[in-house]
Short mmCIF file of C-alpha atoms in Angstrom, two decimals:
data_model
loop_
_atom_site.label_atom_id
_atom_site.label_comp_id
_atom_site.label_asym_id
_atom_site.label_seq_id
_atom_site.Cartn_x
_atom_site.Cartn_y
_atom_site.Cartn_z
CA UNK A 1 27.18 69.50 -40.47
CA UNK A 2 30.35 67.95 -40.64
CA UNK A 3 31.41 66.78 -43.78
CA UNK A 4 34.91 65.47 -43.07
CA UNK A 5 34.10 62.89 -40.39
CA UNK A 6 32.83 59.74 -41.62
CA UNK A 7 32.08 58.29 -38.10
CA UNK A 8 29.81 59.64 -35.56
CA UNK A 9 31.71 61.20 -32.30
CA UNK A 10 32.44 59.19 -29.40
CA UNK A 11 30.75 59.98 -26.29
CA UNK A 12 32.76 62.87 -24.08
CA UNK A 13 33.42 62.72 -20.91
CA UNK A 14 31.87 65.96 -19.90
CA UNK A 15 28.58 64.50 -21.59
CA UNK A 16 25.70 64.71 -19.49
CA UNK A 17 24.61 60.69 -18.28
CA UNK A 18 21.42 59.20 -19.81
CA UNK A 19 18.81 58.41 -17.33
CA UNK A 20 18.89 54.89 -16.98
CA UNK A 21 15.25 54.86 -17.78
CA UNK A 22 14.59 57.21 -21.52
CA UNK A 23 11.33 58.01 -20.16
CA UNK A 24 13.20 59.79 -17.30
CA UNK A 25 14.10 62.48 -15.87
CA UNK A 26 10.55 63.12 -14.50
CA UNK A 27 10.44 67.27 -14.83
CA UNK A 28 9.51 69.43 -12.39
CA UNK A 29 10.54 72.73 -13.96
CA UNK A 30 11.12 71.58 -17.89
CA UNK A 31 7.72 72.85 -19.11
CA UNK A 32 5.57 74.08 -16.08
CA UNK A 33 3.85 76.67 -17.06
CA UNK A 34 5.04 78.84 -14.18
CA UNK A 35 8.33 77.94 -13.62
CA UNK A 36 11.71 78.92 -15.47
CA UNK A 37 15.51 79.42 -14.48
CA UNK A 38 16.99 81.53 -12.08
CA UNK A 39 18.85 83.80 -15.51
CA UNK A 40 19.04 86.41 -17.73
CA UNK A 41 16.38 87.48 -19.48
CA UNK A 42 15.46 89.87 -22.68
CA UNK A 43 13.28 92.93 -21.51
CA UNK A 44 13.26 95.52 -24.95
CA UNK A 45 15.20 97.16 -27.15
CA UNK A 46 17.56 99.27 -26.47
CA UNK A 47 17.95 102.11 -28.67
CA UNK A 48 14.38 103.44 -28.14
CA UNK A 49 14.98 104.01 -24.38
CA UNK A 50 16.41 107.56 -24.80
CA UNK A 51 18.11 109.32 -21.35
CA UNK A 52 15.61 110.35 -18.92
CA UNK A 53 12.59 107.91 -20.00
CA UNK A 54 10.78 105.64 -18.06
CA UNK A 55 9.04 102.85 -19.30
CA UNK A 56 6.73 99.76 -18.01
CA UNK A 57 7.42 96.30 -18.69
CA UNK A 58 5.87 93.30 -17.28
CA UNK A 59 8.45 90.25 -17.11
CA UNK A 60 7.96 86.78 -16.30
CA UNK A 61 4.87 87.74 -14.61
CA UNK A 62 6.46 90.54 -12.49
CA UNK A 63 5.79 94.11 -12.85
CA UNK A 64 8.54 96.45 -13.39
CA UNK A 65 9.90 100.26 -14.20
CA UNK A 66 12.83 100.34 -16.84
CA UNK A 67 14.64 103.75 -16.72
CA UNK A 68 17.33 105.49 -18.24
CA UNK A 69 19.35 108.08 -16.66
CA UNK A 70 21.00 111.70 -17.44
CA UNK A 71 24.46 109.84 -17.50
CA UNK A 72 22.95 106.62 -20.13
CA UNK A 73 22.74 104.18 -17.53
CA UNK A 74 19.50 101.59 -17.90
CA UNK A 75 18.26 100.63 -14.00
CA UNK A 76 14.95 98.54 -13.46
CA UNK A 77 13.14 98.51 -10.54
CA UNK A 78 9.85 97.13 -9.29
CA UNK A 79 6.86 99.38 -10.36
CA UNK A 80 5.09 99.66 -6.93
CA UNK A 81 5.57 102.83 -4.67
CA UNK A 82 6.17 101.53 -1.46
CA UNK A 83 4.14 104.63 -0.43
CA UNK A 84 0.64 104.01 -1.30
CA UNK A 85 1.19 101.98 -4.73
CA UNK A 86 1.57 103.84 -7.48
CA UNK A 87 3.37 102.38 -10.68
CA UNK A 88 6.78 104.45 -10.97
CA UNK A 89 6.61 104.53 -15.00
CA UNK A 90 4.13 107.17 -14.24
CA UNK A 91 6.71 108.69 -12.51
CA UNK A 92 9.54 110.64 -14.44
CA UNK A 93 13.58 110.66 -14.53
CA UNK A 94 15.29 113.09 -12.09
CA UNK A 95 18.93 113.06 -12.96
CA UNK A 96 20.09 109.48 -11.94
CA UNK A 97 17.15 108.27 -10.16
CA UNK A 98 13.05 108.21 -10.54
CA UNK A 99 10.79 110.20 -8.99
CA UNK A 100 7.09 108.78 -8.53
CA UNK A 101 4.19 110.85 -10.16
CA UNK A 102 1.96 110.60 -7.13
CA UNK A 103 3.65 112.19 -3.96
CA UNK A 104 6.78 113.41 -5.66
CA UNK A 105 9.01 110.46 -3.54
CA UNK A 106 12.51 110.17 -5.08
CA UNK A 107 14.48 106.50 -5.67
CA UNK A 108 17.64 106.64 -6.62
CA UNK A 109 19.08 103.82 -9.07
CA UNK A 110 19.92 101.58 -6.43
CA UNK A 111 16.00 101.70 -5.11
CA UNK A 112 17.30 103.88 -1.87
CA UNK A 113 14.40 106.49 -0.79
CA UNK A 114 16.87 109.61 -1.35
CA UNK A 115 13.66 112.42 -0.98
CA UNK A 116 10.20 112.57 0.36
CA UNK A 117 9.26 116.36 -0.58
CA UNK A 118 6.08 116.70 2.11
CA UNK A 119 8.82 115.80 4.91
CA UNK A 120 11.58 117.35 3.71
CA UNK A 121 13.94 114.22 4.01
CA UNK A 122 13.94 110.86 2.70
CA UNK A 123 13.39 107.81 5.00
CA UNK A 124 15.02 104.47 5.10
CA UNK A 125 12.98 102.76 2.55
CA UNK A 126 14.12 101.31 -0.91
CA UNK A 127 12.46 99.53 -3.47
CA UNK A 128 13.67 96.27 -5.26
CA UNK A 129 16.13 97.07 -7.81
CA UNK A 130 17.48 94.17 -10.34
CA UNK A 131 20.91 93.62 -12.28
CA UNK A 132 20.64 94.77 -15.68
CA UNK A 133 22.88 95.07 -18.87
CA UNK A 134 22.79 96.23 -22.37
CA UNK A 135 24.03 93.17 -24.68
CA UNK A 136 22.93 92.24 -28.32
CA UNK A 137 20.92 95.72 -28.81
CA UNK A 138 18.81 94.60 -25.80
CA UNK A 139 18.23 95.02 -22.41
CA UNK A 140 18.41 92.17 -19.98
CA UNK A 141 17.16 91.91 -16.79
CA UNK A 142 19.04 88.90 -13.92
CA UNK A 143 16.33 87.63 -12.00
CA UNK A 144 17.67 85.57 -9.08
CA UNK A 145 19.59 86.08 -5.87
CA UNK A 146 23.21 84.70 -6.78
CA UNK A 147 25.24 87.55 -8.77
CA UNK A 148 25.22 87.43 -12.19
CA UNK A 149 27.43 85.83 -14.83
CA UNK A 150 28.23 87.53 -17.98
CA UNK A 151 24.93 87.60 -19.82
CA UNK A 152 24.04 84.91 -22.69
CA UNK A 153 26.64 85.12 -25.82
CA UNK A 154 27.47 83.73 -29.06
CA UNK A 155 30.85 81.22 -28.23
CA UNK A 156 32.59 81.98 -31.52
CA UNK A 157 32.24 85.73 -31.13
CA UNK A 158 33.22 85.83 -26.71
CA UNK A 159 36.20 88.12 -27.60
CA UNK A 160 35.60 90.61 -30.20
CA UNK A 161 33.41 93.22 -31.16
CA UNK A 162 30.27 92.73 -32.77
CA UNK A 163 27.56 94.17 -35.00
CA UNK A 164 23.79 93.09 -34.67
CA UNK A 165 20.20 93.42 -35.86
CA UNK A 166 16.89 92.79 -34.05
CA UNK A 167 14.41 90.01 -35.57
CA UNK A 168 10.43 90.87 -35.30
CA UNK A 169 9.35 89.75 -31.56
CA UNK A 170 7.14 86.80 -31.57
CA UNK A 171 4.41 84.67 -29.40
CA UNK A 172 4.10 81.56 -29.41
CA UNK A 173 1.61 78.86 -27.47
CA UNK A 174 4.41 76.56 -25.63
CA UNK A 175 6.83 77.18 -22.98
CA UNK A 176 10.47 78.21 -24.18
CA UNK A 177 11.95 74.82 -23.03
CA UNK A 178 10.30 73.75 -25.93
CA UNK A 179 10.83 76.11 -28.49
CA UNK A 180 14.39 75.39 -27.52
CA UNK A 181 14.48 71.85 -27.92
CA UNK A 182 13.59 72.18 -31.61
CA UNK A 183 17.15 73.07 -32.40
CA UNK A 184 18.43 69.59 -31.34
CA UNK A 185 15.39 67.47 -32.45
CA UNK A 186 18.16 65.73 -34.70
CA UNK A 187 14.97 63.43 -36.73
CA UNK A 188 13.05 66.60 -37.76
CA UNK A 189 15.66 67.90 -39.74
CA UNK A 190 14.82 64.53 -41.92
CA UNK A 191 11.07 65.42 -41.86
CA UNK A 192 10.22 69.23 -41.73
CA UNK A 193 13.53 70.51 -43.15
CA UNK A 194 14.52 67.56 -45.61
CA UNK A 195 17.83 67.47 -45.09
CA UNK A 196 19.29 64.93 -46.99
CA UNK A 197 21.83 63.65 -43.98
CA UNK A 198 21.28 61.79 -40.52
CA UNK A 199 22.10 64.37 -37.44
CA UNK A 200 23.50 63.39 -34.53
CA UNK A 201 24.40 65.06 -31.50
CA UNK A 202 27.35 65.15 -28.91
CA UNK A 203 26.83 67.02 -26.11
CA UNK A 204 29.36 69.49 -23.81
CA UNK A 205 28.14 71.25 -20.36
CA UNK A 206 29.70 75.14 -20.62
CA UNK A 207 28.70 75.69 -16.75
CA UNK A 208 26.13 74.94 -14.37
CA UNK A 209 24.00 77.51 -16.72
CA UNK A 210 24.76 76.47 -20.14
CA UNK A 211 24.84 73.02 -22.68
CA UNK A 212 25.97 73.00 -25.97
CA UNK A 213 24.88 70.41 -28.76
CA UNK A 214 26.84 70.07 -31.93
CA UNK A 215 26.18 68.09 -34.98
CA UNK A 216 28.95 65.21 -35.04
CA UNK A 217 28.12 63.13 -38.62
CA UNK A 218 27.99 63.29 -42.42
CA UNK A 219 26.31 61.64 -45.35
CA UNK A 220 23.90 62.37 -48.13
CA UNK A 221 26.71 61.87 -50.29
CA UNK A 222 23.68 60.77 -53.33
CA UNK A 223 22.59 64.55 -52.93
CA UNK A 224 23.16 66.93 -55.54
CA UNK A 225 23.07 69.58 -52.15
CA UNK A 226 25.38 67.99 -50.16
CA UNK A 227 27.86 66.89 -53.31
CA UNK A 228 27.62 71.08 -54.09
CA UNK A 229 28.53 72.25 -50.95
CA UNK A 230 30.68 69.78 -49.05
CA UNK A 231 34.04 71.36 -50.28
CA UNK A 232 32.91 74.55 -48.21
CA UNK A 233 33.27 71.94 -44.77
CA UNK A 234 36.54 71.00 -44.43
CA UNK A 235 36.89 70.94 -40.57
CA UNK A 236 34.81 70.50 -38.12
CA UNK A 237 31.07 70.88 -37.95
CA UNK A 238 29.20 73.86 -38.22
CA UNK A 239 25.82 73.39 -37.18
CA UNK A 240 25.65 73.93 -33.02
CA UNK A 241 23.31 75.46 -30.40
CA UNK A 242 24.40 76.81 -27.56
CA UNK A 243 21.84 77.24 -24.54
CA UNK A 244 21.72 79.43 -21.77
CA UNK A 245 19.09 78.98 -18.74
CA UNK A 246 17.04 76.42 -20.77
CA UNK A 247 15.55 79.47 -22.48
CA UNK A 248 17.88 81.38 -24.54
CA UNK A 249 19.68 79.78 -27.84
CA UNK A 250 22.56 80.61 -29.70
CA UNK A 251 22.84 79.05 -33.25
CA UNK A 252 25.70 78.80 -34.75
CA UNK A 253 26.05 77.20 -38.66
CA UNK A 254 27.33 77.82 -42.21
CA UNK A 255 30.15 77.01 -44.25
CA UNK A 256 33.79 77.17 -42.94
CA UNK A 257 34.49 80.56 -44.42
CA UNK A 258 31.55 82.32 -43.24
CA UNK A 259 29.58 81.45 -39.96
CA UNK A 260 26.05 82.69 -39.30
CA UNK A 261 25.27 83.09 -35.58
CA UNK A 262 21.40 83.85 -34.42
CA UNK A 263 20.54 84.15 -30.74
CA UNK A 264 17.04 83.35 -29.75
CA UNK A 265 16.68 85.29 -26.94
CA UNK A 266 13.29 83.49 -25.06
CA UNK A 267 10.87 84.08 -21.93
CA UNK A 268 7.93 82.36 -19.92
CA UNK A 269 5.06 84.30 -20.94
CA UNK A 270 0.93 84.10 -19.66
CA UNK A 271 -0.12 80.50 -19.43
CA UNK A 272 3.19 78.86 -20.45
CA UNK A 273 3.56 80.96 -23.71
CA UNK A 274 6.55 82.14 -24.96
CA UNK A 275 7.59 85.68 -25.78
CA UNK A 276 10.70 85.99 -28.06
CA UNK A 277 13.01 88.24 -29.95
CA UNK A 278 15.24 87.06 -32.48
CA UNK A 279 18.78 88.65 -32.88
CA UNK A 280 21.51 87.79 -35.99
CA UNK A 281 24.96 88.60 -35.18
CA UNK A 282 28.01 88.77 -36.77
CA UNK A 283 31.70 90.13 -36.53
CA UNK A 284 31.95 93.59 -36.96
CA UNK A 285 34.21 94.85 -39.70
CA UNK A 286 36.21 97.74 -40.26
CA UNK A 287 35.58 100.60 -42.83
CA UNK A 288 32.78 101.46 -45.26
CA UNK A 289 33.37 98.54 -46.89
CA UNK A 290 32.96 96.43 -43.92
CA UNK A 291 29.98 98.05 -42.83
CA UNK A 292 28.70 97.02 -45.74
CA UNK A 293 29.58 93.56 -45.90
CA UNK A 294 28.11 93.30 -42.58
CA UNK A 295 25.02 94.56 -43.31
CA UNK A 296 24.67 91.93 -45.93
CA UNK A 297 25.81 89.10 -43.97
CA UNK A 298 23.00 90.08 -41.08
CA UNK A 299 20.46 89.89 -43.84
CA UNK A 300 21.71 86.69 -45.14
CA UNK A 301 22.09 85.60 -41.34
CA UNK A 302 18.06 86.85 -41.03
CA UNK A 303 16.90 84.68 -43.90
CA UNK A 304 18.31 81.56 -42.81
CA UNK A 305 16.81 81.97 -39.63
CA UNK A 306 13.01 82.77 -41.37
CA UNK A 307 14.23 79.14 -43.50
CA UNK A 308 14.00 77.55 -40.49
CA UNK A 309 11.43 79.30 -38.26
CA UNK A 310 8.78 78.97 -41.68
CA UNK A 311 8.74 75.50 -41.12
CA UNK A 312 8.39 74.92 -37.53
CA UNK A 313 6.51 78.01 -36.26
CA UNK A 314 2.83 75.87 -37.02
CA UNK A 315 3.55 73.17 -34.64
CA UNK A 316 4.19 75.55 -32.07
CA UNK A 317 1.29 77.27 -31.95
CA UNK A 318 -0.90 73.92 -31.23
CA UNK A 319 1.63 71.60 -29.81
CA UNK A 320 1.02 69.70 -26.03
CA UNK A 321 4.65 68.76 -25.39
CA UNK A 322 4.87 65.62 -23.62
CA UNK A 323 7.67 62.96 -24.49
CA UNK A 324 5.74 59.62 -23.83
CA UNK A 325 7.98 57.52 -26.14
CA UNK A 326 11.49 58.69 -26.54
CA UNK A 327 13.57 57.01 -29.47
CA UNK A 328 17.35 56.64 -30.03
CA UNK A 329 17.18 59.92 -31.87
CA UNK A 330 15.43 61.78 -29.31
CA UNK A 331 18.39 61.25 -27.00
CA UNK A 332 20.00 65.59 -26.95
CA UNK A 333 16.28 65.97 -25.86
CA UNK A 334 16.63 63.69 -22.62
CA UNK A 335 20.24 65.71 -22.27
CA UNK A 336 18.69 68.99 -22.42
CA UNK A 337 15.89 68.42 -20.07
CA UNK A 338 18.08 66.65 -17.41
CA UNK A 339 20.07 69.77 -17.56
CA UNK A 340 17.20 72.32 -17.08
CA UNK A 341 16.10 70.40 -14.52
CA UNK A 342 19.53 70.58 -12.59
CA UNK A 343 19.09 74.83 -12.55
CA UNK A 344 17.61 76.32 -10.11
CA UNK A 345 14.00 77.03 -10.83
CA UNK A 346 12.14 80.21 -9.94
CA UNK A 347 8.05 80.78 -9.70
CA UNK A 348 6.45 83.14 -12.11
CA UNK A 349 5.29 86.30 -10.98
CA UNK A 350 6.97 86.35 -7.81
CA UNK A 351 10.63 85.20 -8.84
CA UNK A 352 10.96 83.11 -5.81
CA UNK A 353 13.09 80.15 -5.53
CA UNK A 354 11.44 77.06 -6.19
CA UNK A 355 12.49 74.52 -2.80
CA UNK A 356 10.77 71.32 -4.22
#
């Protein structure tokens, strides 16, 4: 919210273009229930993945092994044996690669066949093997063809280091793209969340990948809320969301002197659901006493998040998303889905590019 400006922003340059009909764009991708971006995407945890397990995960419809090796290093493969089908999380760790539990076969962590015990020597066969980091206490899995950007982050926070702590996963009955678009529905604010102020977006394109939307007006100046904590905005507004592959949202808000930043880290589930994990980050501090303080602050930064999940998490569970009659204030919405629909889409299960 920005408390300082009394007029709203003037439309940037680097703003995206409103369809010339607010109906439009027609989507193709923006809520298909097996469709997403070409991206990263959350798998687990981290920390419970100790050196020299192996564990199953099913992503975005695709079946995969996620391993960790003697040296630390997370690799994820696809779960099928190329021998006679066997999942490899059956299988077990051998130093830096995976061995399968049926016929012994050895992969090392770039999917290359290194032994087949019964022959004696491996043969030229390798399994599917995808990009993956650790970032944000999680691991994340790229799942398309072009090499990979650095993974989602929070803007504020690009160049130092930084402490976290991991929100309860969640389901929820709706694609991501439109758990996301929650964040910039500037007129629910008014009705779910009473806040006492009009919201209004402006809009800047990061990359190809990534929009951000940040809150550009004040008001509410009747409110006892907004009278109490409008000396704490001085600047420029803190409220923004920052989105990465039209499925993973970084939050960013609070007063001038202490920002709260909460990624929602999202992906396509069964029938167009949506499987996410929350994560609250902030900067790390030095010393005890920063320790401290920052565990505080990512308990704060947790119960703001709950404020504004309690709210909204309902509609999500019966909601049929389907913009029939935009309004003036529906307008970051129109933004966000022309820009998803400008990625390039992948189909779920296979992770094959989507041509039309």
């Amino acid at each position: 919210m920005n408390l300082a400006q009394s007029q709203p922003a003037q439309p940037q340059q680097n703003q995206l273009q409103h369809p010339a009909n607010p109906a439009e764009p027609q989507a193709s991708t923006f809520n298909h229930p097996d469709r997403f971006i070409q991206g990263w995407y959350w798998v687990m945890p981290s920390r419970p993945l100790k050196c020299g397990q192996v564990q199953p995960v099913t992503i975005l419809g695709r079946d995969l092994a996620v391993y960790r090796t003697a040296a630390g290093q997370v690799a994820i493969v696809d779960a099928y044996c190329p021998h006679m089908g066997a999942h490899l999380a059956e299988g077990c760790v051998d130093d830096e690669g995976l061995r399968c539990f049926f016929h012994n076969w050895r992969f090392d962590s770039q999917g290359v066949c290194t032994d087949i015990p019964y022959l004696g020597h491996a043969l030229p066969i390798r399994i599917t093997t995808w990009p993956v980091v650790e970032h944000y206490g999680l691991i994340w899995v790229w799942t398309g063809d072009a090499p990979p950007p650095p993974p989602p982050f929070v803007p504020e926070l690009e160049n130092v280091v930084w402490d976290v702590a991991l929100g309860k996963p969640f389901v929820h009955n709706c694609h991501p793209n439109v758990l996301m678009v929650n964040a910039i529905d500037a007129h629910h604010f008014n009705t779910v969340h009473n806040f006492p102020i009009e919201i209004v977006f402006k809009n800047e394109v990061v990359n190809e990948s990534a929009i951000m939307f940040s809150n550009t007006t004040r008001g509410g100046d009747e409110s006892w809320l907004v009278r109490l904590i409008q000396p704490f905005y001085q600047h420029e507004g803190t409220y923004s969301m920052c989105y990465s592959y039209g499925s993973t949202g970084t939050v960013t808000l609070g007063p001038d002197f202490l920002h709260f930043y909460i990624v929602f880290a999202l992906r396509l589930g069964p029938d167009g659901t949506t499987e996410g994990q929350p994560i609250f980050v902030t900067q790390r501090r030095s010393g005890v006493s920063g320790w401290l303080f920052n565990r505080v602050v990512l308990w704060l930064t947790q119960q703001v998040g709950n404020y504004f999940a309690k709210g909204d998490t309902k509609i999500f569970q019966t909601i049929k998303f389907d913009l029939k009659t935009p309004l003036k204030a529906d307008q970051s919405i129109l933004q966000f889905m022309h820009h998803v629909e400008g990625q390039q889409a992948l189909q779920y299960g296979s992770w094959e590019a989507v041509t039309a």
